[in-house]
PDB file of C-alpha atoms in Angstrom:
ATOM      1  CA  GLU A   1       0.000   0.000   0.000  1.00 46.00           C
ATOM      2  CA  ALA A   2       1.367   3.415  -0.973  1.00 48.00           C
ATOM      3  CA  LEU A   3       2.061   6.017   1.670  1.00 51.00           C
ATOM      4  CA  LEU A   4       1.205   9.472   0.396  1.00 52.00           C
ATOM      5  CA  ALA A   5       1.515  13.119   1.304  1.00 53.00           C
ATOM      6  CA  LEU A   6       0.109  16.179  -0.350  1.00 50.00           C
ATOM      7  CA  ALA A   7       1.882  19.383   0.598  1.00 50.00           C
ATOM      8  CA  THR A   8      -0.885  21.919   1.129  1.00 48.00           C
ATOM      9  CA  THR A   9       1.414  24.890   1.397  1.00 51.00           C
ATOM     10  CA  THR A  10       3.075  27.056  -1.170  1.00 57.00           C
ATOM     11  CA  PRO A  11       6.550  25.929  -2.176  1.00 67.00           C
ATOM     12  CA  ASP A  12       7.750  29.373  -1.047  1.00 83.00           C
ATOM     13  CA  PRO A  13       8.117  29.367   2.765  1.00 89.00           C
ATOM     14  CA  LYS A  14       8.514  33.157   2.875  1.00 89.00           C
ATOM     15  CA  ALA A  15       5.147  33.526   1.143  1.00 86.00           C
ATOM     16  CA  ARG A  16       3.639  31.058   3.631  1.00 85.00           C
ATOM     17  CA  VAL A  17       4.685  33.294   6.538  1.00 89.00           C
ATOM     18  CA  LEU A  18       3.218  36.380   4.847  1.00 88.00           C
ATOM     19  CA  SER A  19       0.019  34.486   4.047  1.00 84.00           C
ATOM     20  CA  TRP A  20      -0.263  33.324   7.671  1.00 85.00           C
ATOM     21  CA  GLY A  21       0.113  36.915   8.863  1.00 87.00           C
ATOM     22  CA  ARG A  22      -2.554  38.122   6.467  1.00 85.00           C
ATOM     23  CA  TYR A  23      -4.889  35.322   7.633  1.00 84.00           C
ATOM     24  CA  ILE A  24      -4.355  36.069  11.338  1.00 86.00           C
ATOM     25  CA  ALA A  25      -4.862  39.807  10.772  1.00 86.00           C
ATOM     26  CA  ARG A  26      -8.118  39.105   8.958  1.00 84.00           C
ATOM     27  CA  TYR A  27      -9.589  36.330  11.109  1.00 83.00           C
ATOM     28  CA  GLY A  28      -7.841  36.902  14.436  1.00 77.00           C
ATOM     29  CA  ASP A  29      -7.539  33.391  15.706  1.00 65.00           C
ATOM     30  CA  THR A  30      -7.124  29.843  14.522  1.00 64.00           C
ATOM     31  CA  PRO A  31      -8.288  26.639  16.179  1.00 66.00           C
ATOM     32  CA  GLY A  32      -5.775  25.362  18.706  1.00 62.00           C
ATOM     33  CA  HIS A  33      -3.876  28.668  18.895  1.00 64.00           C
ATOM     34  CA  ASP A  34      -4.311  31.905  20.752  1.00 67.00           C
ATOM     35  CA  TYR A  35      -3.356  34.770  18.440  1.00 81.00           C
ATOM     36  CA  PRO A  36      -5.850  37.593  19.151  1.00 83.00           C
ATOM     37  CA  ARG A  37      -3.111  39.938  20.483  1.00 83.00           C
ATOM     38  CA  ILE A  38      -1.050  39.369  17.341  1.00 86.00           C
ATOM     39  CA  ALA A  39      -4.126  39.965  15.181  1.00 89.00           C
ATOM     40  CA  GLU A  40      -4.856  43.216  17.006  1.00 89.00           C
ATOM     41  CA  GLN A  41      -1.267  44.420  16.569  1.00 90.00           C
ATOM     42  CA  LEU A  42      -1.236  43.493  12.860  1.00 90.00           C
ATOM     43  CA  ARG A  43      -4.468  45.404  12.325  1.00 90.00           C
ATOM     44  CA  ALA A  44      -2.845  48.407  14.047  1.00 93.00           C
ATOM     45  CA  GLY A  45      -0.098  48.395  11.405  1.00 91.00           C
ATOM     46  CA  ARG A  46       2.679  46.463  13.134  1.00 90.00           C
ATOM     47  CA  SER A  47       4.654  44.040  10.972  1.00 89.00           C
ATOM     48  CA  LEU A  48       5.064  40.331  11.616  1.00 90.00           C
ATOM     49  CA  ALA A  49       8.806  40.885  11.937  1.00 91.00           C
ATOM     50  CA  GLU A  50       8.316  43.465  14.693  1.00 91.00           C
ATOM     51  CA  LEU A  51       5.971  41.197  16.631  1.00 89.00           C
ATOM     52  CA  TYR A  52       8.252  38.194  16.177  1.00 90.00           C
ATOM     53  CA  LEU A  53      11.429  39.997  17.207  1.00 89.00           C
ATOM     54  CA  GLU A  54      10.044  41.923  20.195  1.00 86.00           C
ATOM     55  CA  GLY A  55       8.844  38.864  22.060  1.00 78.00           C
ATOM     56  CA  ASP A  56       9.964  35.279  22.264  1.00 77.00           C
ATOM     57  CA  GLY A  57       9.177  34.753  18.596  1.00 84.00           C
ATOM     58  CA  ILE A  58       6.238  32.849  17.149  1.00 88.00           C
ATOM     59  CA  SER A  59       7.003  29.142  16.841  1.00 86.00           C
ATOM     60  CA  HIS A  60       4.647  28.738  13.860  1.00 85.00           C
ATOM     61  CA  LEU A  61       6.865  31.138  11.905  1.00 91.00           C
ATOM     62  CA  ASP A  62      10.186  29.683  13.095  1.00 94.00           C
ATOM     63  CA  ASN A  63      10.833  27.305  10.182  1.00 95.00           C
ATOM     64  CA  GLY A  64       7.338  25.948  10.803  1.00 92.00           C
ATOM     65  CA  ILE A  65       7.396  23.365   7.992  1.00 91.00           C
ATOM     66  CA  VAL A  66      10.628  21.749   9.213  1.00 94.00           C
ATOM     67  CA  ARG A  67       9.417  22.134  12.809  1.00 94.00           C
ATOM     68  CA  MET A  68       6.317  20.081  11.970  1.00 93.00           C
ATOM     69  CA  PHE A  69       7.970  17.326   9.898  1.00 92.00           C
ATOM     70  CA  GLY A  70      10.987  17.178  12.236  1.00 95.00           C
ATOM     71  CA  LYS A  71       8.768  17.062  15.342  1.00 95.00           C
ATOM     72  CA  GLU A  72      10.651  19.968  16.903  1.00 95.00           C
ATOM     73  CA  LEU A  73       8.967  20.999  20.141  1.00 93.00           C
ATOM     74  CA  GLY A  74      11.746  23.258  21.408  1.00 92.00           C
ATOM     75  CA  PRO A  75      11.539  27.031  21.732  1.00 93.00           C
ATOM     76  CA  VAL A  76      11.874  29.510  18.892  1.00 92.00           C
ATOM     77  CA  GLY A  77      15.398  29.295  17.543  1.00 92.00           C
ATOM     78  CA  SER A  78      15.768  25.584  18.229  1.00 95.00           C
ATOM     79  CA  VAL A  79      15.235  24.492  14.608  1.00 97.00           C
ATOM     80  CA  GLY A  80      18.600  23.662  13.103  1.00 97.00           C
ATOM     81  CA  GLU A  81      20.518  21.091  11.087  1.00 98.00           C
ATOM     82  CA  ALA A  82      19.401  18.177  13.310  1.00 98.00           C
ATOM     83  CA  THR A  83      15.716  19.118  12.930  1.00 97.00           C
ATOM     84  CA  LEU A  84      16.130  19.516   9.177  1.00 97.00           C
ATOM     85  CA  GLN A  85      17.692  16.047   8.953  1.00 98.00           C
ATOM     86  CA  ARG A  86      14.878  14.564  11.079  1.00 97.00           C
ATOM     87  CA  ALA A  87      12.312  16.166   8.753  1.00 95.00           C
ATOM     88  CA  ILE A  88      14.079  14.737   5.692  1.00 94.00           C
ATOM     89  CA  ASP A  89      14.355  11.316   7.343  1.00 95.00           C
ATOM     90  CA  ASN A  90      10.673  11.330   8.330  1.00 91.00           C
ATOM     91  CA  VAL A  91       9.469  12.244   4.850  1.00 88.00           C
ATOM     92  CA  SER A  92      11.829   9.696   3.273  1.00 87.00           C
ATOM     93  CA  ARG A  93      10.635   7.001   5.653  1.00 87.00           C
ATOM     94  CA  TYR A  94       6.888   7.596   5.537  1.00 82.00           C
ATOM     95  CA  PHE A  95       6.011   9.030   2.116  1.00 78.00           C
ATOM     96  CA  ASP A  96       6.514   7.757  -1.387  1.00 74.00           C
ATOM     97  CA  TYR A  97       4.978  10.802  -3.087  1.00 70.00           C
ATOM     98  CA  VAL A  98       4.659  14.457  -2.170  1.00 72.00           C
ATOM     99  CA  GLY A  99       2.482  16.775  -4.237  1.00 66.00           C
ATOM    100  CA  HIS A 100       2.615  20.555  -4.346  1.00 61.00           C
ATOM    101  CA  VAL A 101      -0.232  23.034  -4.272  1.00 62.00           C
ATOM    102  CA  ASP A 102       1.152  24.815  -7.338  1.00 63.00           C
ATOM    103  CA  ARG A 103       0.793  21.517  -9.210  1.00 68.00           C
ATOM    104  CA  PHE A 104      -2.379  20.540  -7.341  1.00 70.00           C
ATOM    105  CA  ASP A 105      -4.321  18.956 -10.196  1.00 75.00           C
ATOM    106  CA  ALA A 106      -1.303  16.989 -11.445  1.00 76.00           C
ATOM    107  CA  SER A 107      -0.527  15.889  -7.893  1.00 74.00           C
ATOM    108  CA  MET A 108      -4.103  14.786  -7.247  1.00 77.00           C
ATOM    109  CA  ARG A 109      -4.227  12.896 -10.569  1.00 81.00           C
ATOM    110  CA  ARG A 110      -1.036  11.069  -9.559  1.00 79.00           C
ATOM    111  CA  ILE A 111      -2.381  10.224  -6.078  1.00 78.00           C
ATOM    112  CA  ALA A 112      -5.685   9.040  -7.571  1.00 81.00           C
ATOM    113  CA  ALA A 113      -3.773   6.815 -10.029  1.00 83.00           C
ATOM    114  CA  ILE A 114      -1.710   5.307  -7.196  1.00 79.00           C
ATOM    115  CA  LEU A 115      -4.912   4.605  -5.255  1.00 80.00           C
ATOM    116  CA  GLY A 116      -6.757   3.363  -8.355  1.00 85.00           C
ATOM    117  CA  ARG A 117      -9.440   6.025  -8.002  1.00 86.00           C
ATOM    118  CA  PRO A 118     -10.888   8.601 -10.402  1.00 86.00           C
ATOM    119  CA  TRP A 119     -10.035  12.290 -10.098  1.00 82.00           C
ATOM    120  CA  SER A 120     -11.832  15.321 -11.415  1.00 82.00           C
ATOM    121  CA  GLY A 121     -10.714  18.844 -10.657  1.00 74.00           C
ATOM    122  CA  VAL A 122     -12.644  21.319  -8.543  1.00 68.00           C
ATOM    123  CA  ASP A 123     -12.577  25.094  -8.232  1.00 67.00           C
ATOM    124  CA  ARG A 124      -9.957  26.342  -5.774  1.00 59.00           C
ATOM    125  CA  LYS A 125     -11.435  27.686  -2.554  1.00 54.00           C
ATOM    126  CA  ASN A 126      -8.354  28.664  -0.526  1.00 52.00           C
ATOM    127  CA  GLU A 127      -7.084  31.627  -2.501  1.00 57.00           C
ATOM    128  CA  SER A 128      -6.681  35.123  -1.224  1.00 53.00           C
ATOM    129  CA  PRO A 129      -8.728  37.768  -3.032  1.00 52.00           C
ATOM    130  CA  GLY A 130      -5.620  39.963  -2.861  1.00 52.00           C
ATOM    131  CA  GLY A 131      -3.418  37.617  -4.867  1.00 54.00           C
ATOM    132  CA  ARG A 132      -0.469  35.413  -4.056  1.00 56.00           C
ATOM    133  CA  SER A 133       1.765  36.270  -1.107  1.00 58.00           C
ATOM    134  CA  GLU A 134       4.807  35.851  -3.329  1.00 55.00           C
ATOM    135  CA  ARG A 135       3.867  39.148  -4.955  1.00 57.00           C
ATOM    136  CA  MET A 136       3.660  41.079  -1.670  1.00 67.00           C
ATOM    137  CA  ALA A 137       6.226  43.832  -1.331  1.00 74.00           C
ATOM    138  CA  VAL A 138       8.156  43.850   1.931  1.00 81.00           C
ATOM    139  CA  SER A 139      10.858  46.131   3.266  1.00 85.00           C
ATOM    140  CA  ALA A 140      14.513  45.077   3.075  1.00 88.00           C
ATOM    141  CA  ALA A 141      14.509  44.542   6.855  1.00 89.00           C
ATOM    142  CA  GLU A 142      11.412  42.335   6.709  1.00 89.00           C
ATOM    143  CA  ASP A 143      12.840  40.384   3.773  1.00 90.00           C
ATOM    144  CA  ALA A 144      16.032  39.736   5.795  1.00 93.00           C
ATOM    145  CA  TRP A 145      13.889  38.580   8.731  1.00 93.00           C
ATOM    146  CA  LEU A 146      11.913  36.276   6.427  1.00 94.00           C
ATOM    147  CA  ASP A 147      15.179  34.808   5.136  1.00 94.00           C
ATOM    148  CA  GLU A 148      16.298  34.121   8.691  1.00 94.00           C
ATOM    149  CA  CYS A 149      13.082  32.571  10.000  1.00 94.00           C
ATOM    150  CA  THR A 150      12.578  30.376   6.911  1.00 95.00           C
ATOM    151  CA  GLU A 151      16.153  29.247   6.168  1.00 97.00           C
ATOM    152  CA  PHE A 152      15.564  25.591   7.043  1.00 97.00           C
ATOM    153  CA  ASP A 153      12.054  25.564   5.536  1.00 95.00           C
ATOM    154  CA  ARG A 154      13.465  26.816   2.223  1.00 94.00           C
ATOM    155  CA  ARG A 155      16.176  24.145   2.256  1.00 95.00           C
ATOM    156  CA  PHE A 156      13.625  21.454   3.134  1.00 93.00           C
ATOM    157  CA  VAL A 157      11.171  22.521   0.404  1.00 88.00           C
ATOM    158  CA  GLN A 158      14.012  22.539  -2.137  1.00 88.00           C
ATOM    159  CA  TRP A 159      14.937  18.980  -1.056  1.00 89.00           C
ATOM    160  CA  VAL A 160      11.277  17.884  -1.369  1.00 84.00           C
ATOM    161  CA  VAL A 161      10.998  19.411  -4.854  1.00 80.00           C
ATOM    162  CA  GLU A 162      14.190  17.677  -6.010  1.00 83.00           C
ATOM    163  CA  ARG A 163      13.405  14.344  -4.313  1.00 81.00           C
ATOM    164  CA  PHE A 164       9.758  14.033  -5.333  1.00 74.00           C
ATOM    165  CA  HIS A 165       9.654  15.842  -8.670  1.00 68.00           C
ATOM    166  CA  ARG A 166       7.766  13.857 -11.224  1.00 57.00           C
ATOM    167  CA  GLY A 167       7.101  14.966 -14.754  1.00 50.00           C
ATOM    168  CA  ASP A 168       3.360  14.317 -14.524  1.00 45.00           C
TER     169      ASP A 168
END
């Protein structure tokens, strides 16, 4: 039996952080988290970088993709080479295919074929009316912060793309 994963995030970890910030500012809170103070500050014009750097950070934004796949429960700043390797090892061990949201239909067709099931596309529902986060302009300081807090996520996503790329 095939073990499968479908990456439901953008292949650009910096855009994921910006998208998360936009979501929190708009909706205030997410199930299982307590972000109303952050939402209030974002609505008041503060940047994610300011909020992240003035406190103890925000673990969701601290290389959150590697943190999840590497099962890193330590404080902000604890994601490093060992966590990245654990994430790579876990994906290698448990998944034989990883799809990407930017190739969603092709990924779903491939997963359906592996499972022997039909697939028909549907209209996308999880798209921002303001456009993709990759197109958001940020200051040089915020861009440097994004580079720092997504370094291991970017390396992990690049590994996933290279490891699981299929021409379908």
